[in-house]
PDB file of C-alpha atoms in Angstrom:
ATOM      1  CA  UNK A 266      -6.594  40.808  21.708  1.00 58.00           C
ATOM      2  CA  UNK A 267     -10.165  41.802  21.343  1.00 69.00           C
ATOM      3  CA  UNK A 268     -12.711  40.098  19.544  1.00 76.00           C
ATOM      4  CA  UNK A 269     -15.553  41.346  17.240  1.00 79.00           C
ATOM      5  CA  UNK A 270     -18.724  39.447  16.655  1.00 75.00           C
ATOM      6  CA  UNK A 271     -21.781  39.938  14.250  1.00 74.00           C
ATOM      7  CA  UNK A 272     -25.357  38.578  15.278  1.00 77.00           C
ATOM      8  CA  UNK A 273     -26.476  35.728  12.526  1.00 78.00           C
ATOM      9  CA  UNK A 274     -29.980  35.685  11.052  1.00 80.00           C
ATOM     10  CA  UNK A 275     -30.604  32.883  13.774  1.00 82.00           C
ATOM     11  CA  UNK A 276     -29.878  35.022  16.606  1.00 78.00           C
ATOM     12  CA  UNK A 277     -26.130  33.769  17.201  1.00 80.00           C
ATOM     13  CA  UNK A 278     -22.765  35.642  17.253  1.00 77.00           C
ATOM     14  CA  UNK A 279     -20.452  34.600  15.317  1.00 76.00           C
ATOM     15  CA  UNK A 280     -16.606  35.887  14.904  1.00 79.00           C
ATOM     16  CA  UNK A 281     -15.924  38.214  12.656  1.00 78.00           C
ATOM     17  CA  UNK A 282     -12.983  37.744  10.033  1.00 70.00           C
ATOM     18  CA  UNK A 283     -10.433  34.782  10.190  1.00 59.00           C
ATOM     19  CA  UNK A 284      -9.976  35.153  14.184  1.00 51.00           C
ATOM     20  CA  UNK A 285      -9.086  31.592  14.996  1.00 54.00           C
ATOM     21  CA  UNK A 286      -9.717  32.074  18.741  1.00 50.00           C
ATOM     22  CA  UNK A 287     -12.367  28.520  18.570  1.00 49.00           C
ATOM     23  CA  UNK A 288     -11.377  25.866  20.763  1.00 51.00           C
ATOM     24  CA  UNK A 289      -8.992  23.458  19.302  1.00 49.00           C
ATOM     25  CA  UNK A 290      -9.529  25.180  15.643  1.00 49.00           C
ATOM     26  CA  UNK A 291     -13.201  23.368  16.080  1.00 49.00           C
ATOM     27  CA  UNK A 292     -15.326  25.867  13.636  1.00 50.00           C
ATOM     28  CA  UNK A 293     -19.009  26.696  13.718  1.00 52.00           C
ATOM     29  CA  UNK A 294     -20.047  23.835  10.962  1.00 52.00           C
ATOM     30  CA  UNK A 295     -18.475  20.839  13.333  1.00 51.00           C
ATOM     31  CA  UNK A 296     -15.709  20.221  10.297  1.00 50.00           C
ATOM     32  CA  UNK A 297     -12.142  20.255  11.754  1.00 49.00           C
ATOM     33  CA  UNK A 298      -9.422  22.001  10.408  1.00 52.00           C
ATOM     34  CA  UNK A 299      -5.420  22.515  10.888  1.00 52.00           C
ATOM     35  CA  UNK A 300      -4.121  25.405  12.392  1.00 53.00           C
ATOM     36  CA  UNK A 301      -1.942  27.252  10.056  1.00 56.00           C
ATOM     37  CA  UNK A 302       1.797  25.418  10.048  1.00 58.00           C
ATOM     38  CA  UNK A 303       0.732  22.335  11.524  1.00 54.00           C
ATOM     39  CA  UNK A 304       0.168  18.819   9.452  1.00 53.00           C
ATOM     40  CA  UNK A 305      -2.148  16.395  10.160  1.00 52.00           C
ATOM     41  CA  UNK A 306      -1.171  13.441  12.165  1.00 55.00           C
ATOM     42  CA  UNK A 307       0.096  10.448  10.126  1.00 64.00           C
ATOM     43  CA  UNK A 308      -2.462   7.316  11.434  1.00 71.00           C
ATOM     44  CA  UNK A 309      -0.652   4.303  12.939  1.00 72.00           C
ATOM     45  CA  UNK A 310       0.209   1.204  10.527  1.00 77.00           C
ATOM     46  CA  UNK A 311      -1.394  -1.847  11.685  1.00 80.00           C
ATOM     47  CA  UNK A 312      -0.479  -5.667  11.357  1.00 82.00           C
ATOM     48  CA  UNK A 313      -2.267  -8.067   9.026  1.00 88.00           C
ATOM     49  CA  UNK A 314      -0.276 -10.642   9.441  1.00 90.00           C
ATOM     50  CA  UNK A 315       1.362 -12.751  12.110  1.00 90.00           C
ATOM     51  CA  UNK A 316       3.518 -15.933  12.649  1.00 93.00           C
ATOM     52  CA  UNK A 317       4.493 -17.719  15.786  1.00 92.00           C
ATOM     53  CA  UNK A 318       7.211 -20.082  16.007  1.00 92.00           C
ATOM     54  CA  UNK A 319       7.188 -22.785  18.775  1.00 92.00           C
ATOM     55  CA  UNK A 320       8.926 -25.761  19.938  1.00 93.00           C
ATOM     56  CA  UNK A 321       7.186 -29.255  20.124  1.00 92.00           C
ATOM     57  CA  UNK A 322       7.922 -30.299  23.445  1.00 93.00           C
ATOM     58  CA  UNK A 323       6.555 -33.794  23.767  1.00 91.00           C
ATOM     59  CA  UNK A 324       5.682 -36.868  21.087  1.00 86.00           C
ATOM     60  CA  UNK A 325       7.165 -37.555  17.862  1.00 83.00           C
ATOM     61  CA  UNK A 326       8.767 -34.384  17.041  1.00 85.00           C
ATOM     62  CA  UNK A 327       9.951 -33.825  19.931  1.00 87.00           C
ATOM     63  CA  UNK A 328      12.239 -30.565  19.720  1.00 89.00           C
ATOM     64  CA  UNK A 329      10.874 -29.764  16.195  1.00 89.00           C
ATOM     65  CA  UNK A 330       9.243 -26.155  15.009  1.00 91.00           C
ATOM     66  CA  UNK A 331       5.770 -25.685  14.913  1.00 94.00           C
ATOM     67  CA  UNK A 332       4.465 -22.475  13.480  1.00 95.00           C
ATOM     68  CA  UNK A 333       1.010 -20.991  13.903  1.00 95.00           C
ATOM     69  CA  UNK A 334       0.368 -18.031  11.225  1.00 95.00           C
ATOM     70  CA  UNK A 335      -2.334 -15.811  10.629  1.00 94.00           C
ATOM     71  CA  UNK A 336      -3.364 -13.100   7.748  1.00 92.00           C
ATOM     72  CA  UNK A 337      -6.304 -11.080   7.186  1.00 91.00           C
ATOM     73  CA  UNK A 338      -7.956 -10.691   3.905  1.00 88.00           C
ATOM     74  CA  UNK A 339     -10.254  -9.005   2.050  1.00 88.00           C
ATOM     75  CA  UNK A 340     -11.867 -12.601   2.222  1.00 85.00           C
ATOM     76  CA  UNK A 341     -11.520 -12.968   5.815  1.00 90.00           C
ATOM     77  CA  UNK A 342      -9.212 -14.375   8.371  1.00 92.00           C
ATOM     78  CA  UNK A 343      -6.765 -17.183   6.924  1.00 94.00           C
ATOM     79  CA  UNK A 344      -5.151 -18.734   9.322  1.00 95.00           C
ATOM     80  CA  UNK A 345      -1.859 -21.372   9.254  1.00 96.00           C
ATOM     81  CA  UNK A 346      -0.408 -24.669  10.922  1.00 96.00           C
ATOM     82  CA  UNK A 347       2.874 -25.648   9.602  1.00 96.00           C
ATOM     83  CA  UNK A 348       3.684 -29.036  11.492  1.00 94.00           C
ATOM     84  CA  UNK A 349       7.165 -31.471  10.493  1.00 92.00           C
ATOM     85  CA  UNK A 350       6.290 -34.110   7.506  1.00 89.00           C
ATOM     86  CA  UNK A 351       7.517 -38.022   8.900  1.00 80.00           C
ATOM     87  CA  UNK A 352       7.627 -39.217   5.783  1.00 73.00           C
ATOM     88  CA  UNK A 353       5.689 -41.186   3.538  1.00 70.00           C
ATOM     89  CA  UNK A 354       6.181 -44.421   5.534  1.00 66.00           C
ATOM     90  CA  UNK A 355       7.137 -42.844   9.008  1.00 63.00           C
ATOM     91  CA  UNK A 356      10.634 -42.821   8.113  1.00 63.00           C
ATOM     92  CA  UNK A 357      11.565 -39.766  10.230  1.00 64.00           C
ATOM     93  CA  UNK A 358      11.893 -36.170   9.302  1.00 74.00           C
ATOM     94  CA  UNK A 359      13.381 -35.967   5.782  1.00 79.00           C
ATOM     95  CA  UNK A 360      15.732 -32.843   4.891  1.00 80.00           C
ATOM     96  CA  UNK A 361      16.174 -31.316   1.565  1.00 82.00           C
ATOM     97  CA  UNK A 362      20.010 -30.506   0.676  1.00 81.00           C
ATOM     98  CA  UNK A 363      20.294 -27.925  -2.766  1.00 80.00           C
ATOM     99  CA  UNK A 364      23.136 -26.902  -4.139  1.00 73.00           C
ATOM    100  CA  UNK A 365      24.244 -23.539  -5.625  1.00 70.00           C
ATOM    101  CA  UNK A 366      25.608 -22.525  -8.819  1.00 69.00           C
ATOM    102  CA  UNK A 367      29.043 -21.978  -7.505  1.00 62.00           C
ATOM    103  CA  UNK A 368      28.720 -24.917  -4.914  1.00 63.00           C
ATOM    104  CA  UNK A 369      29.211 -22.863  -1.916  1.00 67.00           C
ATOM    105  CA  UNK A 370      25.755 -21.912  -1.603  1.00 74.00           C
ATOM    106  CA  UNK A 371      24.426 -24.950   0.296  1.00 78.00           C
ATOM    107  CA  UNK A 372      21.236 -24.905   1.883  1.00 87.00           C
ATOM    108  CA  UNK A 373      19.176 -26.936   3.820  1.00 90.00           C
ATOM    109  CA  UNK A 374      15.641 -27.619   3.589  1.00 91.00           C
ATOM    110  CA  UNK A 375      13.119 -29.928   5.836  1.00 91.00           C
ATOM    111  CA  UNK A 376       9.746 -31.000   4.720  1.00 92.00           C
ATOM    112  CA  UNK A 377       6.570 -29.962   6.380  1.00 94.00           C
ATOM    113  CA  UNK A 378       2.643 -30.284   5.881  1.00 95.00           C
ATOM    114  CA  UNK A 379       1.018 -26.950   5.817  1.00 96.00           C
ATOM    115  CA  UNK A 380      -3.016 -26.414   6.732  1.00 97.00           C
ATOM    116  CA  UNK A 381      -4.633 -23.309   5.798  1.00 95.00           C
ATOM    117  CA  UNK A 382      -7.928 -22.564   7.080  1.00 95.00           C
ATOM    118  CA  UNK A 383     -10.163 -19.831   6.072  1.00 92.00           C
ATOM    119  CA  UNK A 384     -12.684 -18.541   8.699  1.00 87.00           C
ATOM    120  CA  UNK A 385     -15.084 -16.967   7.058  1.00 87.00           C
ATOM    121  CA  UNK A 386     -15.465 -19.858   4.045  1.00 87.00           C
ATOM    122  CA  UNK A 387     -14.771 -22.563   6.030  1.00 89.00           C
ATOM    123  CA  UNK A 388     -12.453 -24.247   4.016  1.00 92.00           C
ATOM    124  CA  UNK A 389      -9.436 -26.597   4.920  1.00 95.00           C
ATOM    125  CA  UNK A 390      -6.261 -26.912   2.225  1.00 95.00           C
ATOM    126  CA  UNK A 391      -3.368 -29.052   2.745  1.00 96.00           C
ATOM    127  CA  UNK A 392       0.081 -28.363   0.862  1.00 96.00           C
ATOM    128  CA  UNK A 393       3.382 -29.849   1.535  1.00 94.00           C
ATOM    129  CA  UNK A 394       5.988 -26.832   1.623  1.00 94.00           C
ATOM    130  CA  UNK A 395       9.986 -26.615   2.733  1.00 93.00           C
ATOM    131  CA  UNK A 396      11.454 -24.739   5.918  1.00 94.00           C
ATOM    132  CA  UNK A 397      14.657 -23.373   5.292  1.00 92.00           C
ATOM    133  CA  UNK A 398      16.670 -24.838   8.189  1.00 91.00           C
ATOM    134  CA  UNK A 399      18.895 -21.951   8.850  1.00 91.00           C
ATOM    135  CA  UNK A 400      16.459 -18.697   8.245  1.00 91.00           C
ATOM    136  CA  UNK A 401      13.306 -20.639   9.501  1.00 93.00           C
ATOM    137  CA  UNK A 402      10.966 -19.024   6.283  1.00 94.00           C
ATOM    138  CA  UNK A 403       8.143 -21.307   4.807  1.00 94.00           C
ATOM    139  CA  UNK A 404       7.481 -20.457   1.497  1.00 93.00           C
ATOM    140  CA  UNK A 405       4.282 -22.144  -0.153  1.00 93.00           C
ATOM    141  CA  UNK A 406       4.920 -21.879  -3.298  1.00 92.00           C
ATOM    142  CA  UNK A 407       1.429 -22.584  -4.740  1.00 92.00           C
ATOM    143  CA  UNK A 408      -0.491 -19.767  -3.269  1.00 92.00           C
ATOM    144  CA  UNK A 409       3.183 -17.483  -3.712  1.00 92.00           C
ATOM    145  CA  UNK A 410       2.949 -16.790   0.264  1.00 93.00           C
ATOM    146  CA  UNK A 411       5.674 -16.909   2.415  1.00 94.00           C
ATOM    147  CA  UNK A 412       5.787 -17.174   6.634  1.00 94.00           C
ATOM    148  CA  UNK A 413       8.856 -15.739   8.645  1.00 93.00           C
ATOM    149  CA  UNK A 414       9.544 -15.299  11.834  1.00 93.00           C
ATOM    150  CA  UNK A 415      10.784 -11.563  10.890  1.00 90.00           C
ATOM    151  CA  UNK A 416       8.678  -8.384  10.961  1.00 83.00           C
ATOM    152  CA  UNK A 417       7.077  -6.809  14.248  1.00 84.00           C
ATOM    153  CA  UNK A 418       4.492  -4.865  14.957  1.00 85.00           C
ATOM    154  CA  UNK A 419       1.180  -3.876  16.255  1.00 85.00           C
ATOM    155  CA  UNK A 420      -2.420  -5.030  15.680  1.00 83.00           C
ATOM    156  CA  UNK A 421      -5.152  -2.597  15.614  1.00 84.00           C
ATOM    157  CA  UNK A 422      -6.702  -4.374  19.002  1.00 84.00           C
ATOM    158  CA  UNK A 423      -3.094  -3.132  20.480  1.00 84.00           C
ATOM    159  CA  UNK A 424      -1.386  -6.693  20.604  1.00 81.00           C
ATOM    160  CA  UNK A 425       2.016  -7.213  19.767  1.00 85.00           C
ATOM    161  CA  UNK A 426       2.956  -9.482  17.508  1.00 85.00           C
ATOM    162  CA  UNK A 427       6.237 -10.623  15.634  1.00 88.00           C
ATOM    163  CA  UNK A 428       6.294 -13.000  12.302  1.00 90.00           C
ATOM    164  CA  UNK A 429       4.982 -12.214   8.851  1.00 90.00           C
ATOM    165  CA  UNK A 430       2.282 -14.394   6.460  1.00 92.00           C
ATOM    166  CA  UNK A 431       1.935 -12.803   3.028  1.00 89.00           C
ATOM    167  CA  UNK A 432       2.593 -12.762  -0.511  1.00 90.00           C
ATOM    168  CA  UNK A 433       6.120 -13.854  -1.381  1.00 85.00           C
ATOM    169  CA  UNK A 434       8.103 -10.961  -2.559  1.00 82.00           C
ATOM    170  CA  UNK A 435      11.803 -12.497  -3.194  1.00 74.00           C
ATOM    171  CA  UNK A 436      12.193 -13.063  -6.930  1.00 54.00           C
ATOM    172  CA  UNK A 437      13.099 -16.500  -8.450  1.00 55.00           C
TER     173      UNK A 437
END
């Protein structure tokens, strides 16, 4: 297929008509544009959020979850430490039975101190919150966030990461 050109007022030749024979459909005014029948590429979904859920292995808790969470905000990087509660007078870890309406719906719930931090204020909050034994979710109900150890995914610096920290979504 043969090409015509035309000579612009600055001395250049340019193609004539809607010849798409450019380079990667690069035109003449740097802008990039999609060849006919082609869409443009979908961009990757990045993490905000993470949680990682660990085993103490020595002290105290010995065998107990520990979870380290983290969440970026518009307000900067919040990060989590959910450790076990002892108790008020070191009485041990303390579990939470609840019943359901029906009575078959038993769960079981153990008591934990929560610390958020916020990097970029520099501010430390403490709130006592409730792991769910079986599913291993954290919900803190006074900021309506929630940390599981479900979700996966990648962060825009390429790590993987696994866990979720971020508003609650499960109605009451």
């Amino acid at each position: 297929m043969s090409q015509t050109f035309y000579k612009g007022s600055d001395g250049n030749f340019y193609p004539v008509g809607n010849q798409r024979n450019t380079a990667n459909n690069f035109q003449r005014n740097n802008s990039f544009v999609a060849a006919p029948n082609q869409t443009p590429q979908q961009g990757q979904i990045f993490k905000r959020s993470g949680a990682v859920y660990s085993k103490i292995r020595n002290g105290n808790f010995e065998g107990n979850t520990i979870v380290n969470a983290w969440r970026k905000t518009k307000m900067g990087l919040m990060q989590a430490t959910v450790t076990p509660y002892s108790g008020g007078n070191g009485k041990g870890l303390e579990i939470v039975n609840s019943q359901g309406k029906s009575g078959n719906q038993d769960k079981e719930y153990q008591k934990m101190i929560c610390t958020i931090k916020n990097t970029s204020i520099g501010t430390n909050q403490t709130y006592h919150v409730l792991m769910n034994v079986k599913t291993q979710v954290i919900v803190i109900q006074d900021l309506g966030l929630c940390i599981t150890p479900n979700g996966s995914g990648v962060t825009r610096s390429g790590k993987r990461v696994t866990g979720y920290f971020g508003k609650n979504f499960k109605s009451r």
